[in-house]
Amino acid sequence: MKGILPASCRIIGYALLILSVFVPLLMYMFGMVDDTNLLYVKMSMKLVIWLSLFMVFLAKAKEEDAEAASLRSKAMQYALYVWGLYYIVLLVKGAVEGDLQVADNSVGIVYMVLNVLVWEFFLQKRRMEKMFRRK
């Protein structure tokens, strides 16, 4: 799976991710969030998080080659396994506590976060392996 967005989208994605965390907090501190617009703030925050995670994950790597494409596919597979385990744990926890709404809360975002984390790990691992192979 090759990256379809330009490499600069990776930096923009991380900037949007940071903004999506801190802007709602600042809005709350300045009294701009209340009961009438809380749902809209939450929805827009999740939308920006989704967009930024997709921008990071689908941006081309600086050295985009077949190996980077295979790392992206591998990252998706490992993230899917970890996400499955996470979801099962949430279901069991919800069943024990009698609150099954817990399992339905932002699970897709957790999957994309895991995708991005595993992707970044594989990219850094590949970079280190190349650096130490040269010497």
CSV table of N, CA, C and O in Angstrom, one decimal, residues 4 11 16 19 39 50-51 63 69 77 86 90 102 110 120 134:
chain,number,residue,atom,x,y,z
A,4,ILE,N,-0.5,8.0,-0.6
A,4,ILE,CA,-1.2,8.7,-1.7
A,4,ILE,C,-1.1,10.2,-1.5
A,4,ILE,O,-1.5,11.0,-2.4
A,11,ILE,N,3.5,16.2,8.4
A,11,ILE,CA,3.8,17.3,9.3
A,11,ILE,C,2.5,18.1,9.6
A,11,ILE,O,2.2,18.4,10.8
A,16,LEU,N,-2.2,19.3,13.1
A,16,LEU,CA,-3.6,19.2,13.4
A,16,LEU,C,-4.0,18.4,14.6
A,16,LEU,O,-4.9,18.7,15.3
A,19,LEU,N,-3.3,20.5,17.6
A,19,LEU,CA,-4.4,21.5,17.7
A,19,LEU,C,-5.7,20.9,18.2
A,19,LEU,O,-6.4,21.5,19.0
A,39,LEU,N,-21.7,19.1,21.9
A,39,LEU,CA,-21.8,18.0,20.9
A,39,LEU,C,-21.0,18.4,19.7
A,39,LEU,O,-20.3,17.6,19.1
A,50,TRP,N,-9.6,12.3,13.1
A,50,TRP,CA,-9.6,11.4,12.0
A,50,TRP,C,-8.8,11.9,10.8
A,50,TRP,O,-8.0,11.1,10.2
A,51,LEU,N,-9.1,13.1,10.4
A,51,LEU,CA,-8.4,13.7,9.2
A,51,LEU,C,-6.9,13.7,9.4
A,51,LEU,O,-6.1,13.3,8.5
A,63,GLU,N,11.5,8.4,1.7
A,63,GLU,CA,12.1,7.4,0.8
A,63,GLU,C,11.0,6.3,0.5
A,63,GLU,O,11.0,5.2,1.0
A,69,ALA,N,6.1,0.6,1.5
A,69,ALA,CA,4.7,0.2,1.2
A,69,ALA,C,4.4,-1.1,2.0
A,69,ALA,O,3.3,-1.2,2.6
A,77,GLN,N,-1.8,-4.4,9.7
A,77,GLN,CA,-2.1,-5.7,10.2
A,77,GLN,C,-1.9,-5.8,11.7
A,77,GLN,O,-2.8,-6.2,12.5
A,86,TYR,N,-7.8,-4.9,22.1
A,86,TYR,CA,-8.3,-3.8,22.9
A,86,TYR,C,-9.9,-3.8,22.9
A,86,TYR,O,-10.5,-3.6,24.0
A,90,LEU,N,-12.4,-4.3,26.1
A,90,LEU,CA,-13.5,-3.3,26.4
A,90,LEU,C,-14.8,-4.0,26.6
A,90,LEU,O,-15.6,-3.7,27.4
A,102,VAL,N,-19.4,1.4,26.9
A,102,VAL,CA,-18.0,1.6,26.9
A,102,VAL,C,-17.3,1.1,25.7
A,102,VAL,O,-16.4,1.8,25.1
A,110,VAL,N,-9.1,4.8,18.0
A,110,VAL,CA,-8.1,4.1,18.6
A,110,VAL,C,-7.3,3.2,17.6
A,110,VAL,O,-6.1,3.1,17.6
A,120,GLU,N,4.9,4.6,12.4
A,120,GLU,CA,6.1,5.4,12.8
A,120,GLU,C,7.2,4.5,13.4
A,120,GLU,O,8.3,4.7,13.2
A,134,ARG,N,25.2,0.3,7.2
A,134,ARG,CA,26.2,1.0,6.5
A,134,ARG,C,27.6,1.0,7.1
A,134,ARG,O,28.6,1.0,6.4
